[in-house]
Amino acid sequence: MEMGKSKKSLRKVLSLVTAGALALAVGGYSILFATAATETDDAAPVAAAPVAAEKAAAGPTKALGTSEGTDHVVFGVISDTHVTAVNFTTQARLAEAFKFFSGTSTDPNAAKLDAVVVAGDLSDSGSSSDLNTWKAIKDVNLSPDVKLIAAMGNHEANQWANFEKATGDLANAVYDVNGYTFITVSPGEGTLNTYNMRATVFNTGAYRYIVKWLEEQLKAAEAKSPDKPIFVFFHHPIRDTFYVSHEWYGSGLEEVFQAHPRAVTFAGHIHSPNNNPLSIWQDGGFTAINTVTLKYFELETGMTYGSVPPNSGNAAQGLVLDVTDNQVTVYNYDFISKSWIDQTWTFTTADNLADADLPYTTAVRTAQAGKPEFAAGAKLTVNKAGLNSVRMDFDQAFIPANSVGDIVHSYVCDFINQATGKTDVTYKAFSEYYFLPMPKTIGADIDGLKSGTEYELQVHAVDAYGLVSDQYLSATFTLDVATLPGANLATTEFPGSPAEEPTEVATAVDEVSSIAVAITPDTGDSSRTVLLLVAFAGLAAFGVAVVVRQKSRRA
């Protein structure tokens, strides 16, 4: 099978950082964070809009921590940490994640867990410099009582020795944590050398060489303890499982897990957020879960600005799993806002698929999802920006109460030429659901309009399951040549009385403390110049200029 798009770093460092700066970078400093699709059918605006129902609080309802015995385990999962010797943002985020899982963070939600797993792309290049930096951060910030488990990703570039030195273990391995089996598999090709557990041939996205060994470990785990979940970690998603894995995936594991309903698999690589309910998938008779990055978000293609949204560098999420007997609860956490994400997934595993409770299937959830709606009084504003451009801003839609974790995923904004009846420009954008708190409004500058033309702007909302709102925001305006830039062309409110604000959206305010960083967020652009300005409390400020060539895609 053709391997999907694979992320390959072209990062080239032209500046060096002093040893003293690195020592400060890994020694417990505060986390660095920047502040943070389909054509729609014609439909008339609805006369009144309901108010969104209040949602239950996200996250655990009990204190999490290390467990005792063999029927309970609590562990964390992250991936795509992309640490380098000079990227202080990813260094700090990794340090905070390790402290969070060790219970030593100042974050009130932190708790000491039994283990933490990193599902590949620990570093940006697999070089000794990058992985030595990763190890230094781990040694200082991860409690020695918390078991570290890790798999290699494509960015490790098959640098097996560097990986083993950084993690203290093999890239293909089996672990027992409180009676539960954890398995890691890493990309490669050729055959498995059972002496050093490495692939004999270089490949950064294939897993077929490890299938026989993996099957043996799954069968051994099933024989050891009935019904309990078996946790398997690898970097590349299996194609067409969870969110965006239709675009980003590896090869070789497609047929492995259907015969193992107790398998709970984890993969990263995509950088997609777990605020999306489709980040868990159980259609194939086993469970596949997305793991999230500490570097930058990337989602599916199809938006006007591509798959990497604005401010994508404001990304740092992880998972916490609380497992008792054969019941698994997955909590998702946002390290930037220090809050639990409103996506909590609970299921049970069993030897026989008929006895398992695997509710996260596409058919079940799509049937229970609801179309987005706009609150009464929701505003749409259009201001002139230039001769052929406008600035639009509108209040976010919301999702009615539901049981499937549905979200407002994106918007389709059509600028309809009133003279021709045709759409001159369509703008598609994510709702920024991946930022917490979610912003109240969405805005964008729109180019490519025709001067002197009357337009109707229609804004439809789309949910996670592809359902398009029947309601839409509408404004009619003329892009007059004589009108000065900045002038208001139209302001409309959705019909009905002003409504209470939907509870799912709030103004985002991110505070940055201890270290200030002026940084252009990491994105998928072919080339980007990044200026890091790092200021340590009590120390003189210093700067390091780094020119970076960003990652490219490979089919």
Coordinates of C-alpha atoms in Angstrom, one line a residue:
M1 CA 0.0 0.0 0.0
E2 CA 1.2 3.5 -0.8
M3 CA 2.6 5.2 2.2
G4 CA 0.8 8.5 3.1
K5 CA 2.2 11.9 3.5
S6 CA 5.3 11.6 5.7
K7 CA 6.7 14.5 7.7
K8 CA 10.4 15.1 7.0
S9 CA 12.3 17.8 8.7
L10 CA 14.5 20.1 6.7
R11 CA 15.5 22.1 9.7
K12 CA 19.0 23.6 9.3
V13 CA 20.4 25.4 12.3
L14 CA 22.7 28.3 11.5
S15 CA 23.2 29.5 15.1
L16 CA 24.5 27.7 18.2
V17 CA 23.3 28.0 21.8
T18 CA 25.7 28.2 24.7
A19 CA 25.9 25.3 27.2
G20 CA 24.7 27.7 29.9
A21 CA 21.6 28.6 28.0
L22 CA 20.7 24.9 27.5
A23 CA 21.2 24.2 31.2
L24 CA 18.8 27.0 32.1
A25 CA 16.4 25.7 29.4
V26 CA 16.0 22.2 30.9
G27 CA 16.2 23.1 34.6
G28 CA 12.6 23.5 35.5
Y29 CA 11.7 26.8 33.8
S30 CA 8.1 27.8 33.1
I31 CA 6.3 26.6 30.0
L32 CA 6.6 28.8 26.9
F33 CA 3.4 29.5 25.0
A34 CA 2.5 32.2 22.4
T35 CA -0.8 34.0 23.0
A36 CA -3.0 32.4 21.7
A37 CA -16.4 21.5 3.2
T38 CA -18.9 21.2 1.0
E39 CA -21.0 23.6 -1.0
T40 CA -24.1 24.5 1.1
D41 CA -27.7 24.4 -0.2
D42 CA -29.7 27.6 -0.2
A43 CA -31.7 28.0 3.0
A44 CA -33.5 30.8 4.6
P45 CA -32.4 32.2 8.0
V46 CA -34.6 30.7 10.7
A47 CA -36.7 33.2 12.6
A48 CA -35.5 32.3 16.1
A49 CA -32.5 30.5 17.5
P50 CA -32.3 28.3 20.6
V51 CA -29.6 28.7 23.3
A52 CA -27.0 26.0 23.7
A53 CA -27.5 23.7 26.6
E54 CA -24.9 23.9 29.4
K55 CA -22.2 21.2 29.1
A56 CA -20.9 19.1 32.0
A57 CA -17.4 20.0 33.2
A58 CA -14.6 18.2 31.3
G59 CA -11.9 16.1 33.0
P60 CA -11.8 13.6 35.9
T61 CA -14.3 13.8 38.7
K62 CA -11.8 12.2 41.1
A63 CA -8.1 12.7 41.9
L64 CA -5.8 10.8 39.6
G65 CA -2.4 9.4 40.7
T66 CA -0.3 6.3 40.9
S67 CA -2.2 3.0 41.6
E68 CA -1.5 -0.1 43.5
G69 CA -2.1 -3.7 42.6
T70 CA -2.6 -5.3 39.2
D71 CA -6.1 -4.2 38.2
H72 CA -5.6 -0.4 37.9
V73 CA -3.1 1.8 36.0
V74 CA -3.0 5.5 35.3
F75 CA -0.7 6.7 32.5
G76 CA 0.0 9.7 30.3
V77 CA 0.5 9.8 26.5
I78 CA 2.1 12.5 24.3
S79 CA 3.9 12.5 20.9
D80 CA 5.6 14.7 18.4
T81 CA 7.5 16.7 21.0
H82 CA 10.0 17.7 18.2
V83 CA 12.7 18.8 20.6
T84 CA 15.9 20.4 19.2
A85 CA 18.9 21.9 20.9
V86 CA 17.7 25.4 20.0
N87 CA 13.9 25.4 20.1
F88 CA 13.2 26.6 23.6
T89 CA 9.4 26.5 23.1
T90 CA 9.3 22.7 22.6
Q91 CA 11.9 22.2 25.3
A92 CA 9.8 24.1 27.8
R93 CA 6.6 22.3 26.8
L94 CA 8.2 18.9 27.2
A95 CA 9.5 19.9 30.6
E96 CA 6.0 21.0 31.7
A97 CA 4.5 17.7 30.4
F98 CA 7.0 15.6 32.3
K99 CA 6.3 17.6 35.4
F100 CA 2.6 17.4 34.9
F101 CA 2.8 13.6 34.7
S102 CA 5.1 13.5 37.7
G103 CA 2.9 15.6 39.9
T104 CA 5.6 18.3 40.4
S105 CA 4.1 21.0 38.1
T106 CA 2.5 24.1 39.6
D107 CA -0.6 23.2 37.5
P108 CA -3.3 22.2 39.9
N109 CA -4.4 19.4 37.6
A110 CA -1.0 17.6 37.7
A111 CA -0.7 14.2 39.3
K112 CA 2.0 11.6 39.6
L113 CA 1.1 8.7 37.3
D114 CA 2.4 5.2 36.9
A115 CA 3.9 5.8 33.4
V116 CA 4.2 8.2 30.5
V117 CA 4.4 7.1 26.9
V118 CA 5.8 9.1 23.9
A119 CA 4.5 7.8 20.6
G120 CA 7.4 9.0 18.3
D121 CA 9.0 12.1 17.0
L122 CA 10.7 12.9 20.2
S123 CA 13.2 15.1 18.3
D124 CA 13.2 16.9 15.1
S125 CA 16.1 15.1 13.5
G126 CA 17.2 12.0 15.5
S127 CA 20.6 13.6 15.9
S128 CA 22.6 13.1 19.1
S129 CA 22.4 16.9 19.7
D130 CA 18.6 16.9 19.6
L131 CA 18.1 13.6 21.5
N132 CA 20.7 14.5 24.1
T133 CA 18.7 17.7 24.7
W134 CA 15.5 15.6 25.0
K135 CA 17.2 13.3 27.5
A136 CA 18.4 16.2 29.6
I137 CA 14.9 17.6 29.9
K138 CA 13.6 14.1 30.8
D139 CA 16.3 13.6 33.5
V140 CA 15.5 16.8 35.2
N141 CA 11.7 16.9 34.9
L142 CA 10.3 13.3 34.8
S143 CA 10.2 11.6 38.2
P144 CA 12.3 8.4 38.3
D145 CA 9.2 6.7 39.8
V146 CA 7.2 7.3 36.6
K147 CA 8.0 4.6 34.0
L148 CA 9.0 6.0 30.6
I149 CA 7.9 4.1 27.5
A150 CA 8.6 5.4 24.0
A151 CA 8.5 4.5 20.3
M152 CA 10.5 6.0 17.4
G153 CA 8.9 8.2 14.7
N154 CA 10.0 9.3 11.3
H155 CA 11.9 12.3 12.6
E156 CA 14.1 9.9 14.6
A157 CA 15.4 8.9 11.1
N158 CA 16.2 5.4 12.2
Q159 CA 18.9 6.6 14.6
W160 CA 18.3 3.6 16.9
A161 CA 21.4 4.2 19.0
N162 CA 20.6 7.8 19.7
F163 CA 17.0 6.9 20.6
E164 CA 18.1 4.1 22.9
K165 CA 20.5 6.4 24.7
A166 CA 17.9 9.1 25.2
T167 CA 15.1 6.9 26.4
G168 CA 17.2 4.2 28.2
D169 CA 15.3 1.4 26.3
L170 CA 14.6 -0.3 23.0
A171 CA 12.3 1.2 20.3
N172 CA 10.5 -2.2 19.9
A173 CA 9.7 -3.5 23.4
V174 CA 7.1 -5.1 25.7
Y175 CA 6.4 -3.8 29.2
D176 CA 4.2 -4.9 32.1
V177 CA 2.8 -2.0 34.1
N178 CA 0.6 -3.0 37.0
G179 CA -0.4 -6.2 35.1
Y180 CA -1.3 -4.4 31.9
T181 CA 0.7 -5.0 28.7
F182 CA 2.3 -2.1 26.8
I183 CA 3.9 -2.7 23.4
T184 CA 5.9 -0.2 21.3
V185 CA 6.7 -0.7 17.7
S186 CA 8.8 1.6 15.5
P187 CA 9.2 2.1 11.8
G188 CA 11.7 0.3 9.6
E189 CA 12.0 -2.3 6.8
G190 CA 13.7 -5.5 6.0
T191 CA 13.5 -7.9 8.9
L192 CA 13.6 -7.7 12.7
N193 CA 17.0 -8.3 14.3
T194 CA 15.8 -10.1 17.5
Y195 CA 19.2 -9.5 19.1
N196 CA 19.0 -5.7 19.2
M197 CA 15.3 -5.4 18.3
R198 CA 16.0 -3.1 15.3
A199 CA 14.9 -3.2 11.7
T200 CA 17.6 -4.2 9.3
V201 CA 16.7 -1.7 6.6
F202 CA 16.1 2.1 6.8
N203 CA 12.5 3.2 6.5
T204 CA 10.7 6.0 8.4
G205 CA 7.0 5.0 7.7
A206 CA 6.6 1.3 7.3
Y207 CA 6.0 -1.5 9.9
R208 CA 5.5 -4.7 8.0
Y209 CA 8.9 -6.0 9.3
I210 CA 7.6 -6.1 12.9
V211 CA 4.2 -7.7 12.3
K212 CA 5.1 -11.3 13.1
W213 CA 6.7 -10.2 16.4
L214 CA 3.8 -7.9 17.3
E215 CA 1.3 -10.7 16.7
E216 CA 3.2 -12.9 19.1
Q217 CA 3.1 -10.3 21.8
L218 CA -0.6 -9.7 21.3
K219 CA -1.4 -13.4 21.7
A220 CA 0.9 -13.7 24.8
A221 CA -0.9 -10.7 26.4
E222 CA -4.3 -12.2 25.6
A223 CA -3.3 -15.4 27.3
K224 CA -1.9 -13.7 30.3
S225 CA -5.1 -11.9 31.5
P226 CA -8.6 -12.2 30.0
D227 CA -10.5 -9.1 28.9
K228 CA -7.9 -6.5 29.9
P229 CA -6.9 -3.9 27.3
I230 CA -3.6 -4.3 25.5
F231 CA -1.9 -0.9 24.8
V232 CA 0.1 -0.6 21.6
F233 CA 2.0 2.5 20.6
F234 CA 3.4 3.5 17.2
H235 CA 4.0 6.7 15.4
H236 CA 2.1 6.6 12.1
P237 CA -1.7 6.1 12.2
I238 CA -3.4 3.2 10.4
R239 CA -5.1 4.6 7.3
D240 CA -8.7 5.6 7.6
T241 CA -9.0 5.2 11.4
F242 CA -9.2 8.4 13.5
Y243 CA -9.3 12.1 12.5
V244 CA -7.2 13.1 9.4
S245 CA -5.7 9.6 9.1
H246 CA -7.1 9.5 5.6
E247 CA -4.3 12.0 4.7
W248 CA -1.5 11.1 7.0
Y249 CA -0.7 7.4 7.7
G250 CA 1.9 4.7 7.6
S251 CA 1.8 1.2 6.2
G252 CA 2.1 -2.4 7.3
L253 CA -0.3 -2.6 10.3
E254 CA -3.6 -2.4 8.4
E255 CA -4.6 -6.1 9.0
V256 CA -3.1 -6.7 12.5
F257 CA -5.7 -5.6 15.0
Q258 CA -9.0 -6.7 13.7
A259 CA -8.5 -10.1 15.3
H260 CA -7.6 -8.5 18.6
P261 CA -10.6 -6.5 20.0
R262 CA -8.7 -5.8 23.2
A263 CA -6.1 -3.8 21.4
V264 CA -6.0 -0.1 22.2
T265 CA -3.6 1.6 19.7
F266 CA -2.1 5.1 19.9
A267 CA -0.4 7.0 17.1
G268 CA 0.6 10.6 16.4
H269 CA 2.3 12.1 13.3
I270 CA -0.6 14.2 12.2
H271 CA -0.4 16.9 14.9
S272 CA -4.3 17.1 14.9
P273 CA -6.0 18.1 18.2
N274 CA -8.0 15.9 20.5
N275 CA -10.8 18.5 20.9
N276 CA -12.4 16.7 18.0
P277 CA -14.6 13.7 18.8
L278 CA -13.3 11.8 15.8
S279 CA -9.8 11.5 17.4
I280 CA -11.0 8.1 18.7
W281 CA -12.2 5.4 16.3
Q282 CA -13.6 1.9 17.0
D283 CA -15.2 1.0 13.6
G284 CA -12.7 -1.8 13.0
G285 CA -13.5 -3.9 16.1
F286 CA -10.5 -2.4 18.1
T287 CA -9.7 1.0 19.4
A288 CA -7.4 3.6 17.7
I289 CA -6.7 6.9 19.5
N290 CA -4.8 10.0 18.2
T291 CA -1.9 11.4 20.2
V292 CA -1.2 15.1 20.1
T293 CA 1.8 17.3 19.5
L294 CA 3.7 19.8 21.7
K295 CA 4.8 21.8 18.6
Y296 CA 2.1 22.9 16.1
F297 CA -1.3 21.9 15.0
E298 CA -2.0 20.5 11.5
L299 CA -5.5 19.3 10.4
E300 CA -7.1 18.2 7.2
T301 CA -6.7 20.0 3.9
G302 CA -9.6 22.0 2.4
M303 CA -9.5 25.2 4.3
T304 CA -8.7 28.5 2.5
Y305 CA -5.4 28.8 4.4
G306 CA -4.6 25.1 4.0
S307 CA -4.1 22.4 6.7
V308 CA -2.0 24.5 9.1
P309 CA -4.3 27.2 10.7
P310 CA -3.3 30.6 11.9
N311 CA -1.5 30.6 15.3
S312 CA -1.0 26.8 14.9
G313 CA 2.1 27.0 17.1
N314 CA -0.2 27.5 20.2
A315 CA -0.3 23.7 20.5
A316 CA 0.4 21.4 23.5
Q317 CA -1.9 18.6 24.4
G318 CA -1.7 15.2 26.1
L319 CA -3.8 12.3 27.3
V320 CA -4.3 10.7 30.7
L321 CA -5.8 7.2 30.8
D322 CA -7.4 5.8 34.0
V323 CA -7.9 2.0 33.6
T324 CA -9.6 -0.3 36.1
D325 CA -9.9 -4.0 35.2
N326 CA -11.1 -3.8 31.6
Q327 CA -12.7 -0.3 31.7
V328 CA -10.7 2.5 30.0
T329 CA -11.3 6.2 30.5
V330 CA -9.4 8.6 28.3
Y331 CA -9.0 12.2 29.4
N332 CA -7.6 14.9 27.1
Y333 CA -5.6 17.8 28.5
D334 CA -4.5 21.2 27.1
F335 CA -1.2 22.3 28.6
I336 CA -1.4 25.8 27.4
S337 CA -4.7 26.7 29.0
K338 CA -4.1 24.3 31.9
S339 CA -7.6 22.8 31.5
W340 CA -9.2 19.5 30.6
I341 CA -10.6 19.3 27.0
D342 CA -14.3 18.5 26.7
Q343 CA -13.7 15.1 25.1
T344 CA -13.7 12.2 27.6
W345 CA -14.0 8.7 26.2
T346 CA -14.9 5.6 28.2
F347 CA -15.2 2.1 26.9
T348 CA -14.7 -1.6 28.0
T349 CA -12.7 -4.3 26.3
A350 CA -13.3 -8.0 26.1
D351 CA -11.9 -11.1 24.5
N352 CA -15.1 -11.5 22.4
L353 CA -16.1 -8.4 20.5
A354 CA -19.7 -9.0 21.3
D355 CA -19.0 -8.6 25.0
A356 CA -17.1 -5.3 24.6
D357 CA -18.5 -1.8 24.8
L358 CA -17.0 0.1 21.9
P359 CA -19.4 3.1 21.4
Y360 CA -17.1 5.3 19.3
T361 CA -18.1 4.2 15.9
T362 CA -19.0 6.5 13.0
A363 CA -22.5 5.2 12.4
V364 CA -23.6 5.5 16.0
R365 CA -22.1 9.0 16.5
T366 CA -23.2 10.5 13.2
A367 CA -26.8 9.4 14.0
Q368 CA -26.7 11.3 17.3
A369 CA -24.9 14.4 16.1
G370 CA -26.8 17.7 15.5
K371 CA -26.4 20.5 13.1
P372 CA -24.8 23.7 14.4
E373 CA -27.0 26.7 15.2
F374 CA -26.6 30.4 15.7
A375 CA -27.7 32.1 18.8
A376 CA -30.3 34.9 18.5
G377 CA -28.5 38.2 18.1
A378 CA -25.4 36.7 16.6
K379 CA -23.6 39.4 14.7
L380 CA -22.0 39.5 11.3
T381 CA -20.0 42.6 10.4
V382 CA -18.4 43.5 7.0
N383 CA -16.0 46.4 6.7
K384 CA -14.2 47.6 3.6
A385 CA -10.5 46.6 3.6
G386 CA -9.3 47.6 0.1
L387 CA -10.4 48.1 -3.5
N388 CA -11.3 44.4 -3.9
S389 CA -11.3 43.2 -0.3
V390 CA -13.3 43.3 2.9
R391 CA -12.9 42.4 6.5
M392 CA -15.6 40.1 7.9
D393 CA -16.2 39.2 11.6
F394 CA -19.0 37.0 13.0
D395 CA -20.1 35.4 16.2
Q396 CA -19.5 31.7 16.5
A397 CA -22.3 29.1 16.1
F398 CA -22.9 26.5 18.8
I399 CA -23.8 22.8 18.9
P400 CA -27.1 21.8 20.7
A401 CA -26.8 19.4 23.6
N402 CA -25.7 16.0 22.4
S403 CA -24.1 12.8 23.7
V404 CA -21.3 12.3 21.1
G405 CA -19.0 15.2 21.9
D406 CA -20.0 17.1 18.8
I407 CA -18.3 20.5 18.0
V408 CA -18.5 23.4 15.6
H409 CA -15.7 22.3 13.3
S410 CA -15.5 24.9 10.5
Y411 CA -17.3 27.6 8.5
V412 CA -18.2 28.0 4.8
C413 CA -18.5 31.7 3.8
D414 CA -19.9 32.4 0.4
F415 CA -19.8 35.8 -1.3
I416 CA -22.7 35.7 -3.8
N417 CA -22.7 38.2 -6.6
Q418 CA -26.2 39.6 -6.7
A419 CA -26.0 40.5 -10.4
T420 CA -25.1 37.0 -11.5
G421 CA -26.3 34.9 -8.7
K422 CA -23.0 33.1 -8.6
T423 CA -20.5 32.7 -5.8
D424 CA -17.4 34.8 -6.6
V425 CA -15.4 33.9 -3.5
T426 CA -15.8 31.1 -1.0
Y427 CA -13.8 31.3 2.3
K428 CA -13.5 28.1 4.5
A429 CA -11.9 28.2 7.9
F430 CA -11.8 26.1 11.1
S431 CA -13.7 27.4 14.1
E432 CA -10.5 27.4 16.1
Y433 CA -12.1 24.7 18.3
Y434 CA -8.6 23.5 19.2
F435 CA -7.9 26.6 21.3
L436 CA -9.1 26.8 24.9
P437 CA -11.1 28.8 25.7
M438 CA -12.6 28.8 22.2
P439 CA -12.7 32.4 20.8
K440 CA -16.2 34.0 20.6
T441 CA -15.7 35.4 17.1
I442 CA -14.1 34.4 13.8
G443 CA -12.7 37.0 11.5
A444 CA -10.8 37.1 8.2
D445 CA -9.7 39.5 5.4
I446 CA -11.3 38.4 2.1
D447 CA -9.6 39.3 -1.3
G448 CA -10.7 38.7 -4.8
L449 CA -14.1 40.5 -4.8
K450 CA -15.2 42.9 -7.6
S451 CA -15.3 46.6 -6.9
G452 CA -18.7 48.2 -7.4
T453 CA -20.5 44.9 -7.0
E454 CA -23.3 44.1 -4.6
Y455 CA -22.8 40.9 -2.6
E456 CA -24.7 38.8 -0.2
L457 CA -22.4 37.1 2.3
Q458 CA -23.7 33.8 3.8
V459 CA -22.0 32.1 6.7
H460 CA -22.8 28.4 7.3
A461 CA -21.4 26.4 10.2
V462 CA -20.2 22.7 9.9
D463 CA -20.0 20.2 12.7
A464 CA -17.4 17.5 13.3
Y465 CA -19.4 14.9 11.4
G466 CA -19.9 17.1 8.3
L467 CA -23.4 18.3 9.0
V468 CA -24.0 21.8 7.7
S469 CA -26.2 24.3 9.6
D470 CA -29.7 25.0 8.2
Q471 CA -29.4 28.5 9.7
Y472 CA -26.9 30.9 8.4
L473 CA -25.7 34.5 9.0
S474 CA -26.4 36.8 6.1
A475 CA -25.3 40.4 5.2
T476 CA -25.8 42.3 1.9
F477 CA -23.3 45.0 1.0
T478 CA -21.8 46.9 -2.0
L479 CA -18.1 47.2 -2.5
D480 CA -18.2 50.9 -3.6
V481 CA -15.1 52.5 -5.1
A482 CA -15.8 55.7 -3.2
T483 CA -16.0 54.1 0.2
L484 CA -12.9 54.5 2.3
P485 CA -11.1 51.5 3.7
G486 CA -12.2 50.7 7.3
A487 CA -15.8 51.9 6.6
N488 CA -18.6 49.6 7.8
L489 CA -20.4 48.1 4.8
A490 CA -22.9 46.0 6.7
T491 CA -23.7 44.8 10.3
T492 CA -26.5 42.3 10.8
E493 CA -27.9 40.3 13.7
F494 CA -29.4 36.8 13.6
P495 CA -33.2 37.1 13.9
G496 CA -34.8 36.9 17.3
S497 CA -34.2 38.4 20.8
P498 CA -30.7 38.7 22.2
A499 CA -29.8 35.3 23.7
E500 CA -27.7 34.1 26.5
E501 CA -24.1 33.3 25.3
P502 CA -23.6 29.7 24.4
T503 CA -21.5 28.1 27.1
E504 CA -19.0 26.5 24.8
V505 CA -17.3 29.7 23.7
A506 CA -15.4 32.3 25.7
T507 CA -12.8 34.9 25.1
A508 CA -9.3 33.5 25.0
V509 CA -6.7 35.1 27.2
D510 CA -3.3 33.4 27.6
E511 CA -0.8 34.6 30.1
V512 CA 2.9 34.0 29.6
S513 CA 5.1 34.1 32.7
S514 CA 8.8 33.6 33.6
I515 CA 10.1 33.5 30.0
A516 CA 8.9 35.7 27.2
V517 CA 9.2 34.4 23.7
A518 CA 8.6 36.4 20.5
I519 CA 8.3 33.6 18.0
T520 CA 6.6 33.0 14.6
P521 CA 4.8 29.7 15.3
D522 CA 6.1 26.6 13.7
T523 CA 4.0 25.8 10.6
G524 CA 4.1 23.8 7.4
D525 CA 5.5 26.7 5.3
S526 CA 8.5 25.8 3.1
S527 CA 10.7 28.4 4.8
R528 CA 10.3 30.5 7.9
T529 CA 12.6 32.8 9.8
V530 CA 12.1 32.6 13.5
L531 CA 13.4 35.0 16.1
L532 CA 13.6 33.7 19.6
L533 CA 13.8 36.3 22.4
V534 CA 14.3 34.6 25.7
A535 CA 14.3 36.5 29.0
F536 CA 15.0 34.7 32.3
A537 CA 13.9 36.3 35.6
G538 CA 16.9 37.8 37.3
L539 CA 19.2 37.3 34.4
A540 CA 20.2 39.6 31.6
A541 CA 18.2 39.1 28.4
F542 CA 19.9 37.5 25.5
G543 CA 18.8 36.5 22.0
V544 CA 19.5 33.7 19.6
A545 CA 18.7 34.2 15.9
V546 CA 17.8 30.9 14.2
V547 CA 17.0 30.5 10.6
V548 CA 14.9 27.4 10.1
R549 CA 13.8 25.5 7.0
Q550 CA 10.6 23.9 8.0
K551 CA 9.3 20.4 7.3
S552 CA 8.2 19.2 3.9
R553 CA 5.8 16.6 2.9
R554 CA 6.7 13.4 1.1
A555 CA 4.1 11.1 -0.5

